CSV table of C-alpha atoms in Angstrom, one decimal:
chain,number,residue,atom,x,y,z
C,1,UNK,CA,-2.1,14.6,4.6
C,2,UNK,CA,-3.7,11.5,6.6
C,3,UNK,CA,-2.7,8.4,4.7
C,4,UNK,CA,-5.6,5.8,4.4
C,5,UNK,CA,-4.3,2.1,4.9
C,6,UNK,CA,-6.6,-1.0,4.0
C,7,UNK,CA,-7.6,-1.8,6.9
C,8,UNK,CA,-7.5,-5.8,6.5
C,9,UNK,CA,-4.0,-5.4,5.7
C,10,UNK,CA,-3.0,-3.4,8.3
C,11,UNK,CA,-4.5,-6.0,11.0
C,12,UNK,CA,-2.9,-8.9,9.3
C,13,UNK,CA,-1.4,-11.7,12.2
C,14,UNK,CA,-3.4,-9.5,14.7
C,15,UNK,CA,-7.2,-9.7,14.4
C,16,UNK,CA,-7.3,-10.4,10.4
C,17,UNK,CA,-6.1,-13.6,8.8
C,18,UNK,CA,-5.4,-14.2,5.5
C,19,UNK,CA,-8.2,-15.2,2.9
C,20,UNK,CA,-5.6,-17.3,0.5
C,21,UNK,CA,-3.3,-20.1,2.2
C,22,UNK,CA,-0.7,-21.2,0.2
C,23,UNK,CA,2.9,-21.4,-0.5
C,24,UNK,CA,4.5,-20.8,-3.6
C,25,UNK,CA,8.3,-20.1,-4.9
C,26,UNK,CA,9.1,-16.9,-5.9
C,27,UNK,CA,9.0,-17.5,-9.3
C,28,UNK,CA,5.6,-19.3,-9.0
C,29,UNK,CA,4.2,-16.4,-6.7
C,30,UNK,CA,2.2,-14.4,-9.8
C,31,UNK,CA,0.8,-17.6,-11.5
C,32,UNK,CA,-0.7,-18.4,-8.0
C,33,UNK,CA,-2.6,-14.9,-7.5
C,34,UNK,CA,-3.6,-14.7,-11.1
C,35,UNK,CA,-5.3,-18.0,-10.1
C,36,UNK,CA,-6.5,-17.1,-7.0
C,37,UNK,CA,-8.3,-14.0,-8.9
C,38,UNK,CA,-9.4,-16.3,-11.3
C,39,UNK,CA,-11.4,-18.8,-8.6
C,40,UNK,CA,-12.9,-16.0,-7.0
C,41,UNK,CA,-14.4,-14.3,-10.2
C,42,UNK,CA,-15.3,-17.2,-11.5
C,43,UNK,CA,-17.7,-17.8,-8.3
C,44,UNK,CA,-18.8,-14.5,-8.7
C,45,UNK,CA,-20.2,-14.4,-12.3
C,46,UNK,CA,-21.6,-17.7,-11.9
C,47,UNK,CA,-23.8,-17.1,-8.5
C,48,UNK,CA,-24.6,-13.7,-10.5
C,49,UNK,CA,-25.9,-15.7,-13.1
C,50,UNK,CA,-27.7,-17.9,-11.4
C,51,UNK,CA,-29.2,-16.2,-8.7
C,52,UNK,CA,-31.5,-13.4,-8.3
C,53,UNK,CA,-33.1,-12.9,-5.9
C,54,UNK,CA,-35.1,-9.8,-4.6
C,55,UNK,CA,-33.0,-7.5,-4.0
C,56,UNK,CA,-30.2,-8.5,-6.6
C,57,UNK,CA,-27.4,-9.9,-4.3
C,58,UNK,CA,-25.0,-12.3,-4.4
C,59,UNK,CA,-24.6,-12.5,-0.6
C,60,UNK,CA,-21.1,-13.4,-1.1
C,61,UNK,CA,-19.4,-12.6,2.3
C,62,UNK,CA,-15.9,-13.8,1.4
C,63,UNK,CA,-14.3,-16.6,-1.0
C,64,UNK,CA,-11.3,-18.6,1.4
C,65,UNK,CA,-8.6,-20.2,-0.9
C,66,UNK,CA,-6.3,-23.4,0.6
C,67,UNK,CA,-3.9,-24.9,-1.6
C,68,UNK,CA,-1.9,-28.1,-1.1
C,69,UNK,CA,-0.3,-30.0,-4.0
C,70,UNK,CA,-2.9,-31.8,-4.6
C,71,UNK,CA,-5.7,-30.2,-3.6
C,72,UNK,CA,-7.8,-27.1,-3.9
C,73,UNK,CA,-10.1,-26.3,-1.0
C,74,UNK,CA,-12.4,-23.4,-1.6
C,75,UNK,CA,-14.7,-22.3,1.5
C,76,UNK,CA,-17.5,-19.7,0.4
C,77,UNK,CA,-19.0,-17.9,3.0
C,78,UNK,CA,-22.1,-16.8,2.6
C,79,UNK,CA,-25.5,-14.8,4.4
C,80,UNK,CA,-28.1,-16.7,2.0
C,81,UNK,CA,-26.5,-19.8,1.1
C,82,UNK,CA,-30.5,-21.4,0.5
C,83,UNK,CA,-30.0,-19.8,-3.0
C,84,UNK,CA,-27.1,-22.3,-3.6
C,85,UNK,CA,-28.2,-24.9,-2.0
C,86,UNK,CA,-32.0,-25.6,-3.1
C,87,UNK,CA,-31.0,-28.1,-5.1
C,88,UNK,CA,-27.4,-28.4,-3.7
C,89,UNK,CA,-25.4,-31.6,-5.3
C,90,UNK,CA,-25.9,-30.2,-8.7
C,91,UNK,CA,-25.4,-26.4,-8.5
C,92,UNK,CA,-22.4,-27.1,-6.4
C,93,UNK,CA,-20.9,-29.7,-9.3
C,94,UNK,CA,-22.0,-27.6,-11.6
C,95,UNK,CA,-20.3,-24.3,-10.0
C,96,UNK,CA,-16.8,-27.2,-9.4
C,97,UNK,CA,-17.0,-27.9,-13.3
C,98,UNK,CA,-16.9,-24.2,-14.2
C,99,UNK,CA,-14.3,-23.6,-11.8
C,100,UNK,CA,-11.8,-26.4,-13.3
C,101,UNK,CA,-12.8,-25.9,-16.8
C,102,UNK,CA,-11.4,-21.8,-16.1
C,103,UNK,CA,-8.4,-23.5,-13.9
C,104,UNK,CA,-7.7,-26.5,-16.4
C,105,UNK,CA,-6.3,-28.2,-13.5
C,106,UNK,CA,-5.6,-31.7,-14.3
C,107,UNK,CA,-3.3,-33.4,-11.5
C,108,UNK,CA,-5.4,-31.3,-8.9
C,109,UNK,CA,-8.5,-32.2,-7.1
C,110,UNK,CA,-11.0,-29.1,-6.5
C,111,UNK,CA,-13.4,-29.0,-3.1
C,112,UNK,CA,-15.7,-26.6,-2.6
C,113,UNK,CA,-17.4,-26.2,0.7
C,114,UNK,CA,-19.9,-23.6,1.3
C,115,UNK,CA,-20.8,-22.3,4.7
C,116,UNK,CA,-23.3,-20.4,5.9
C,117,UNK,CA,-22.9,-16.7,8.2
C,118,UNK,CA,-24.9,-15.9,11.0
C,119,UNK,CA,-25.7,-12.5,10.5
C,120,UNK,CA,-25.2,-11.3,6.9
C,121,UNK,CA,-25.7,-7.9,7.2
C,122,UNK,CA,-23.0,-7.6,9.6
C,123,UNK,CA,-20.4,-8.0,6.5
C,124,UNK,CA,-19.3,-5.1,4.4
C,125,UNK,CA,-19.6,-6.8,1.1
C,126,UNK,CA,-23.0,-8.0,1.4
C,127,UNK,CA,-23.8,-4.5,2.8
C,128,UNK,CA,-22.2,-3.2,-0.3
C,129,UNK,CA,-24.1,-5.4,-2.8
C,130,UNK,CA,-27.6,-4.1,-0.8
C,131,UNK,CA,-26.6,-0.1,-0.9
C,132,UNK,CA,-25.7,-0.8,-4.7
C,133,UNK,CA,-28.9,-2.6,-5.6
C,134,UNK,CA,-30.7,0.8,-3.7
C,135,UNK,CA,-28.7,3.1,-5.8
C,136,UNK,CA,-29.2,1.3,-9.2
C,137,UNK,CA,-32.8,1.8,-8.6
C,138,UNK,CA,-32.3,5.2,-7.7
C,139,UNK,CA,-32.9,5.5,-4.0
C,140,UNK,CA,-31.7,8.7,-2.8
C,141,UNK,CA,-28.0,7.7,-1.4
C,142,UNK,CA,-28.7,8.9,2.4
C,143,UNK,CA,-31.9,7.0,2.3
C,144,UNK,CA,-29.5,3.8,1.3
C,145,UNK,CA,-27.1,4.6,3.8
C,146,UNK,CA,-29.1,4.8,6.4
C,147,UNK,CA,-31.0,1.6,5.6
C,148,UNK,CA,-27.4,-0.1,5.7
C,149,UNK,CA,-27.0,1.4,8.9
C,150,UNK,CA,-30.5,0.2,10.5
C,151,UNK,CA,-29.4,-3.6,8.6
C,152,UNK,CA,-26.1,-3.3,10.7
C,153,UNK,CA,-27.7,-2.3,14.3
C,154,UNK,CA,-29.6,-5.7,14.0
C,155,UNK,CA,-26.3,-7.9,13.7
C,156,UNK,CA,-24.9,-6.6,16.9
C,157,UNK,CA,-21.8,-4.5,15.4
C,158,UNK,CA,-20.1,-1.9,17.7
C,159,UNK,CA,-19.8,1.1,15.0
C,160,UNK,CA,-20.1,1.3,11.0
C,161,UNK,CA,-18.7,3.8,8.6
C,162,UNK,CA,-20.2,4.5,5.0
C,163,UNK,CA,-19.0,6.0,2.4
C,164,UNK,CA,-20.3,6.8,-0.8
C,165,UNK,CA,-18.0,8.7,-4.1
C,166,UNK,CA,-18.8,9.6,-7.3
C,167,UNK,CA,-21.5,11.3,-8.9
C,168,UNK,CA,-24.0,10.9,-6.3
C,169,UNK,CA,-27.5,11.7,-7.3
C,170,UNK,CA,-26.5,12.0,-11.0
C,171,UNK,CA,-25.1,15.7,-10.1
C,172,UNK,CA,-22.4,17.0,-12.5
C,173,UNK,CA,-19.9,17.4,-10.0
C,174,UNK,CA,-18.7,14.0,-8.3
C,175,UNK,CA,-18.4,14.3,-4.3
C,176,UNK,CA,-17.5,12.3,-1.5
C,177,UNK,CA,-20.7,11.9,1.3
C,178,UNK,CA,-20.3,9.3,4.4
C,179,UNK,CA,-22.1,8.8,7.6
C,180,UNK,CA,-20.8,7.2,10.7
C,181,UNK,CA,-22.5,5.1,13.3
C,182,UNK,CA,-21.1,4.2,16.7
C,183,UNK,CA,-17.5,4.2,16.8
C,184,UNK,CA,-15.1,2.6,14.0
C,185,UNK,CA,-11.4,2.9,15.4
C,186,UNK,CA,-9.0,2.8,12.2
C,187,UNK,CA,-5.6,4.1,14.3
C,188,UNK,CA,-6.3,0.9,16.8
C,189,UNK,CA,-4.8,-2.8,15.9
C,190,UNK,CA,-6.6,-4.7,18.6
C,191,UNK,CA,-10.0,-3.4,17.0
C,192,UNK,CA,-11.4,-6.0,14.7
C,193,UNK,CA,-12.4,-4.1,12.0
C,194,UNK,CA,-14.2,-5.4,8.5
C,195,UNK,CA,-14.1,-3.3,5.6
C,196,UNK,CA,-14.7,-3.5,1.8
C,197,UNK,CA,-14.5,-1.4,-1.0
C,198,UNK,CA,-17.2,-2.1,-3.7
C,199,UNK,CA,-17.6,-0.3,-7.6
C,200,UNK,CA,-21.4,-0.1,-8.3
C,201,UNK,CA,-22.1,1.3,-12.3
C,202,UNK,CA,-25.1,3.4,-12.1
C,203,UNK,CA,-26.5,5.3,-15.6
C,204,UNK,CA,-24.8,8.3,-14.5
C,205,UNK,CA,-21.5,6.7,-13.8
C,206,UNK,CA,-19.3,4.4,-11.5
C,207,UNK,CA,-20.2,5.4,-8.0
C,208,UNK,CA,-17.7,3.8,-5.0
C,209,UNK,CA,-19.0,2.4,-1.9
C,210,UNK,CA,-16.3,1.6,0.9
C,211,UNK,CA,-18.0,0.6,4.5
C,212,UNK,CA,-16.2,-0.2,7.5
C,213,UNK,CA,-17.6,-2.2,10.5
C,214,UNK,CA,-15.9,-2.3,13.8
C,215,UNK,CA,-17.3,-5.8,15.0
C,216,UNK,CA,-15.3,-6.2,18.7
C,217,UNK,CA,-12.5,-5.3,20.3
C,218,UNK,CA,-10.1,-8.7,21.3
């Protein structure tokens, strides 16, 4: 049978860098990912706390990690940063605080910058976030899908794929639906691809959303 790959991974030192840079010795290697896991929840939960806004997203693009010895640099990329930023100093120091009280790092100084994306509909996870906001309310799933897919043709991408599993529609018997726009190359390494893979708890159960955007070719 066709064996899926994650598509991130497989472009890795090609079209797709890495989100974490750092370097650790073998023995160190778990403590750092548990950590690294650690930052990026932590983000999460607190912009969910603090921020709703219409729709009930995040806008959360991707969280970038760099570590040096004595320093932490976090780069949060996000497609409504206004949210964070109203009244900026003190949600940011506020959001550091959190971040080194879950850390307890005490020889290591924490930076977090936070930078704004162009078009933020052109990123799966902020896609994601809108079709599970649509489904939570009960939107039929094609209706969501093809709103993503509407959202997408404004942010200039070459090709989207969505996919939707689970018990879609609250029927008894879990299925797999997914529509494709344009063209979304999975076999070819040049093809900068974006993809995420997103859980979204409805009443009926966990439904999965993956999306894949081809963006260009290099």
């Amino acid at each position: 049978m066709g064996q899926k790959i994650n598509p991130l991974g497989f472009r890795l030192g090609t079209t797709q860098s890495h989100h974490s840079l750092w370097f650790a010795q073998p023995k160190k290697y778990s403590e750092g990912l548990e950590e690294d896991k650690k930052i990026r929840d932590c983000i999460k939960n607190y912009v969910q706390k603090n921020i709703r806004i219409s729709s009930g997203m995040e806008g959360i693009a991707r969280i970038e990690i760099q570590k040096r010895i004595d320093l932490i640099q976090i780069i949060i990329y996000m497609g409504f940063p206004k949210l964070l930023i109203e009244d900026k100093p003190r949600r940011v120091e506020e959001l550091q605080m959190n971040v080194q009280k879950e850390l307890n790092c005490v020889n290591r100084k924490l930076n977090i910058a936070i930078t704004r994306i162009s078009n933020p509909y052109g990123h799966p996870n902020i896609l994601a976030e809108f079709i599970a906001g649509q489904l939570k309310n009960r939107v039929s799933f094609r209706k969501a899908m093809k709103k993503a897919i509407e959202l997408t043709e404004q942010a200039n991408t070459k090709g989207i794929q969505v996919q939707i599993a689970g018990r879609i529609d609250g029927k008894e018997i879990a299925r797999v639906e997914w529509i494709r726009e344009g063209r979304v190359p999975l076999q070819t390494i040049d093809a900068k691809i974006d993809y995420c893979s997103y859980t979204v708890r409805t009443i009926y159960g966990v439904l999965g959303i993956k999306i894949w955007i081809f963006v260009d070719e290099e």
